[in-house]
Coordinates of N, CA and C in Angstrom, one line a residue:
M1 N 27.7 40.4 -60.0 CA 26.9 39.7 -61.0 C 27.8 38.7 -61.7
S2 N 27.2 37.6 -62.0 CA 28.0 36.6 -62.7 C 27.8 36.8 -64.2
R3 N 28.8 36.7 -64.9 CA 28.8 36.9 -66.4 C 28.7 35.5 -67.0
P4 N 27.9 35.4 -68.1 CA 27.9 34.1 -68.7 C 29.3 33.7 -69.3
T5 N 29.6 32.5 -69.2 CA 30.9 32.1 -69.8 C 30.8 32.0 -71.3
P6 N 31.8 32.6 -72.0 CA 31.7 32.5 -73.5 C 32.0 31.1 -74.0
R7 N 31.4 30.8 -75.1 CA 31.6 29.5 -75.8 C 33.0 29.5 -76.3
K8 N 33.6 28.3 -76.3 CA 34.9 28.2 -76.9 C 34.8 28.3 -78.4
A9 N 35.6 29.1 -79.0 CA 35.5 29.3 -80.5 C 36.3 28.2 -81.1
R10 N 35.7 27.6 -82.2 CA 36.4 26.6 -83.0 C 36.7 27.2 -84.3
I11 N 37.5 26.5 -85.1 CA 37.9 27.0 -86.4 C 36.6 27.1 -87.3
G12 N 36.3 28.2 -87.9 CA 35.1 28.3 -88.7 C 33.9 28.8 -87.9
D13 N 34.0 29.0 -86.6 CA 32.9 29.4 -85.8 C 32.9 30.9 -85.7
N14 N 31.8 31.5 -86.1 CA 31.6 33.0 -86.0 C 30.9 33.4 -84.8
G15 N 30.5 32.5 -83.9 CA 29.8 32.8 -82.7 C 28.3 33.0 -82.8
G16 N 27.8 32.6 -84.0 CA 26.3 32.8 -84.2 C 25.6 31.7 -83.6
P17 N 24.2 31.7 -83.7 CA 23.4 30.6 -83.1 C 23.6 29.3 -83.8
P18 N 23.3 28.2 -83.2 CA 23.5 26.9 -83.8 C 22.6 26.8 -85.1
L19 N 23.1 26.1 -86.0 CA 22.3 25.9 -87.3 C 21.2 24.9 -87.1
K20 N 21.4 23.9 -86.3 CA 20.4 22.9 -86.1 C 19.4 23.4 -85.0
E21 N 18.1 23.5 -85.4 CA 17.1 23.9 -84.4 C 16.7 22.6 -83.6
P22 N 16.4 22.8 -82.3 CA 16.0 21.7 -81.5 C 14.7 21.1 -82.1
R23 N 14.6 19.8 -82.0 CA 13.4 19.1 -82.5 C 12.2 19.5 -81.7
R24 N 11.1 19.9 -82.4 CA 9.9 20.4 -81.7 C 8.9 19.3 -81.8
E25 N 8.2 19.0 -80.7 CA 7.2 18.0 -80.6 C 5.9 18.6 -81.1
P26 N 5.1 18.0 -82.0 CA 3.9 18.6 -82.5 C 2.8 18.7 -81.4
E27 N 1.8 19.5 -81.6 CA 0.8 19.8 -80.7 C 0.1 18.5 -80.2
W28 N -0.1 17.5 -81.0 CA -0.8 16.3 -80.7 C 0.1 15.2 -80.0
G29 N 1.4 15.6 -79.8 CA 2.3 14.7 -79.0 C 2.8 13.6 -79.9
K30 N 3.0 12.4 -79.3 CA 3.7 11.3 -80.1 C 2.6 10.3 -80.6
G31 N 1.4 10.5 -80.3 CA 0.3 9.6 -80.8 C -0.1 9.9 -82.2
R32 N -1.2 9.3 -82.6 CA -1.7 9.4 -83.9 C -2.5 10.8 -84.1
I33 N -2.3 11.4 -85.2 CA -2.9 12.7 -85.4 C -4.4 12.7 -85.4
D34 N -5.0 11.6 -86.0 CA -6.4 11.5 -86.2 C -7.1 11.4 -84.8
R35 N -6.5 10.7 -83.9 CA -7.1 10.6 -82.5 C -7.1 12.0 -81.8
Y36 N -6.0 12.7 -82.0 CA -6.0 14.1 -81.4 C -7.1 14.9 -81.9
F37 N -7.4 15.0 -83.2 CA -8.4 15.8 -83.8 C -9.8 15.3 -83.4
D38 N -10.0 13.9 -83.3 CA -11.2 13.4 -82.8 C -11.6 13.8 -81.4
W39 N -10.6 13.8 -80.5 CA -10.8 14.2 -79.2 C -11.1 15.7 -79.1
R40 N -10.3 16.5 -79.8 CA -10.5 17.9 -79.8 C -11.9 18.3 -80.3
T41 N -12.4 17.7 -81.3 CA -13.7 17.9 -81.8 C -14.8 17.5 -80.8
A42 N -14.6 16.3 -80.2 CA -15.6 15.8 -79.2 C -15.6 16.7 -78.0
S43 N -14.4 17.2 -77.6 CA -14.4 18.0 -76.4 C -15.1 19.4 -76.6
R44 N -14.8 20.0 -77.8 CA -15.5 21.2 -78.1 C -17.0 21.1 -78.2
K45 N -17.4 20.0 -78.7 CA -18.9 19.7 -78.9 C -19.5 19.5 -77.5
A46 N -18.8 18.8 -76.6 CA -19.4 18.5 -75.3 C -19.5 19.8 -74.5
W47 N -18.5 20.7 -74.6 CA -18.5 21.9 -73.8 C -19.4 23.1 -74.4
K48 N -19.7 23.0 -75.6 CA -20.4 24.1 -76.3 C -21.9 23.8 -76.1
K49 N -22.5 24.6 -75.3 CA -24.0 24.5 -75.0 C -24.7 25.8 -75.3
P50 N -26.0 25.7 -75.6 CA -26.8 26.9 -75.8 C -26.8 27.8 -74.6
A51 N -26.9 29.1 -74.8 CA -26.8 30.1 -73.7 C -27.7 29.8 -72.5
P52 N -29.0 29.4 -72.7 CA -29.9 29.2 -71.6 C -29.4 28.1 -70.7
I53 N -28.9 27.0 -71.3 CA -28.3 25.9 -70.5 C -27.1 26.3 -69.8
A54 N -26.2 27.0 -70.5 CA -24.9 27.4 -69.8 C -25.2 28.4 -68.7
L55 N -26.2 29.3 -68.9 CA -26.5 30.3 -67.8 C -27.2 29.6 -66.6
R56 N -28.0 28.6 -66.9 CA -28.7 27.8 -65.8 C -27.6 27.0 -65.0
R57 N -26.7 26.4 -65.7 CA -25.6 25.7 -65.0 C -24.7 26.6 -64.2
Q58 N -24.5 27.8 -64.8 CA -23.7 28.8 -64.0 C -24.4 29.2 -62.7
E59 N -25.6 29.5 -62.8 CA -26.4 29.9 -61.6 C -26.4 28.8 -60.6
R60 N -26.7 27.6 -61.0 CA -26.7 26.4 -60.1 C -25.3 26.2 -59.5
A61 N -24.3 26.3 -60.3 CA -22.9 26.1 -59.8 C -22.6 27.2 -58.7
E62 N -23.0 28.4 -58.9 CA -22.7 29.5 -57.9 C -23.5 29.2 -56.6
E63 N -24.7 28.7 -56.7 CA -25.5 28.3 -55.5 C -24.8 27.3 -54.7
L64 N -24.1 26.4 -55.4 CA -23.4 25.3 -54.7 C -22.0 25.7 -54.3
G65 N -21.5 26.8 -54.8 CA -20.1 27.2 -54.5 C -19.1 26.6 -55.4
L66 N -19.5 26.2 -56.6 CA -18.6 25.6 -57.6 C -18.5 26.5 -58.8
T67 N -17.5 26.2 -59.6 CA -17.4 27.0 -60.9 C -18.3 26.3 -61.9
Y68 N -18.5 27.0 -63.0 CA -19.3 26.4 -64.1 C -18.6 25.2 -64.6
E69 N -17.3 25.2 -64.8 CA -16.6 24.1 -65.4 C -16.6 22.8 -64.4
E70 N -16.5 23.1 -63.1 CA -16.6 21.9 -62.2 C -18.0 21.3 -62.2
Y71 N -19.0 22.1 -62.3 CA -20.4 21.7 -62.3 C -20.6 20.9 -63.6
S72 N -20.2 21.5 -64.7 CA -20.5 20.8 -66.0 C -19.6 19.6 -66.2
L73 N -18.4 19.6 -65.6 CA -17.6 18.4 -65.7 C -18.2 17.2 -65.0
E74 N -18.9 17.5 -63.8 CA -19.6 16.4 -63.1 C -20.7 15.9 -63.9
V75 N -21.4 16.8 -64.6 CA -22.6 16.4 -65.4 C -22.0 15.5 -66.6
L76 N -20.9 15.9 -67.2 CA -20.4 15.2 -68.3 C -19.8 13.8 -67.9
E77 N -19.0 13.8 -66.8 CA -18.3 12.6 -66.4 C -19.3 11.6 -65.7
R78 N -20.1 12.1 -64.8 CA -20.9 11.2 -64.0 C -22.3 11.0 -64.5
G79 N -22.8 11.9 -65.2 CA -24.2 11.8 -65.8 C -25.3 12.2 -64.8
Y80 N -25.0 12.9 -63.8 CA -26.0 13.5 -62.9 C -25.7 14.9 -62.5
F81 N -26.7 15.6 -62.1 CA -26.5 17.0 -61.7 C -26.1 17.1 -60.2
P82 N -25.0 17.7 -59.9 CA -24.5 17.7 -58.6 C -25.4 18.4 -57.6
Q83 N -25.6 17.8 -56.4 CA -26.4 18.3 -55.4 C -25.5 18.8 -54.2
A84 N -26.1 19.4 -53.2 CA -25.3 19.9 -52.1 C -24.4 18.9 -51.4
E85 N -24.9 17.6 -51.3 CA -24.1 16.6 -50.7 C -22.9 16.2 -51.5
H86 N -22.8 16.5 -52.8 CA -21.7 16.1 -53.6 C -20.6 17.2 -53.6
V87 N -20.9 18.4 -53.1 CA -19.9 19.5 -53.2 C -18.6 19.2 -52.6
E88 N -18.7 18.6 -51.4 CA -17.4 18.4 -50.6 C -16.5 17.5 -51.4
A89 N -17.0 16.4 -52.1 CA -16.2 15.5 -52.9 C -15.6 16.2 -54.1
I90 N -16.4 17.1 -54.7 CA -16.0 17.8 -55.9 C -14.8 18.8 -55.5
V91 N -15.0 19.5 -54.4 CA -14.0 20.4 -54.0 C -12.7 19.7 -53.7
A92 N -12.8 18.5 -53.1 CA -11.6 17.7 -52.8 C -10.8 17.3 -54.0
K93 N -11.5 17.3 -55.2 CA -10.8 16.9 -56.4 C -10.0 18.0 -57.1
R94 N -10.2 19.3 -56.6 CA -9.6 20.4 -57.2 C -8.0 20.3 -57.3
G95 N -7.4 19.8 -56.2 CA -6.0 19.6 -56.2 C -5.5 18.6 -57.3
E96 N -6.2 17.5 -57.4 CA -5.8 16.5 -58.4 C -6.0 17.1 -59.8
R97 N -7.1 17.8 -60.0 CA -7.3 18.4 -61.4 C -6.3 19.5 -61.7
R98 N -5.9 20.3 -60.7 CA -4.9 21.3 -60.9 C -3.5 20.7 -61.3
K99 N -3.2 19.6 -60.6 CA -1.9 18.9 -60.9 C -2.0 18.3 -62.3
A100 N -3.1 17.8 -62.7 CA -3.2 17.2 -64.0 C -3.4 18.2 -65.1
G101 N -3.5 19.5 -64.8 CA -3.7 20.5 -65.8 C -5.1 20.6 -66.3
G102 N -6.1 20.1 -65.5 CA -7.5 20.1 -65.9 C -8.2 21.4 -65.6
I103 N -9.5 21.3 -65.5 CA -10.3 22.5 -65.4 C -10.5 22.7 -63.9
V104 N -10.1 23.9 -63.4 CA -10.3 24.3 -62.0 C -10.4 25.8 -62.0
G105 N -11.4 26.3 -61.3 CA -11.5 27.7 -60.9 C -11.9 28.6 -62.0
Q106 N -12.4 28.2 -63.1 CA -12.8 29.1 -64.2 C -14.3 29.3 -64.1
S107 N -14.8 30.4 -64.6 CA -16.3 30.6 -64.7 C -16.7 31.3 -65.9
L108 N -18.0 31.5 -66.1 CA -18.5 32.2 -67.3 C -18.6 33.7 -67.1
K109 N -18.3 34.2 -65.9 CA -18.4 35.6 -65.6 C -17.6 36.4 -66.6
G110 N -18.2 37.4 -67.2 CA -17.4 38.3 -68.1 C -17.4 37.8 -69.5
K111 N -17.9 36.5 -69.8 CA -17.9 36.0 -71.1 C -19.2 36.3 -71.8
R112 N -19.2 36.7 -73.0 CA -20.5 37.0 -73.7 C -21.1 35.7 -74.2
L113 N -22.3 35.5 -73.9 CA -23.1 34.3 -74.4 C -24.2 34.8 -75.3
K114 N -24.3 34.1 -76.4 CA -25.4 34.5 -77.4 C -26.7 33.9 -76.8
R115 N -27.8 34.7 -76.9 CA -29.1 34.2 -76.5 C -29.9 33.8 -77.7

């Protein structure tokens, strides 16, 4: 096993952790904070739907072989309800969305929805 190499001790160094903490980037990144909260609020509002709508979308998505999020994302982005002929194109986008850190492969199964 390789052992970590010890730090070279300097005068006045007791071997403790560094006093300067690394600079931490805020949750909203380098942009303006108001834009971050505007987007977060709009995103939550877009995804929060009444239970009957969410359950209907979940059933329709399962019939097509998609996840709830993929189905809903198509409705939000494109403005139409995906049909059987659109499924192949949606499934082809999974790799891109996965790389971009987007929504892929999640569903509502096991989540409690209020009626």
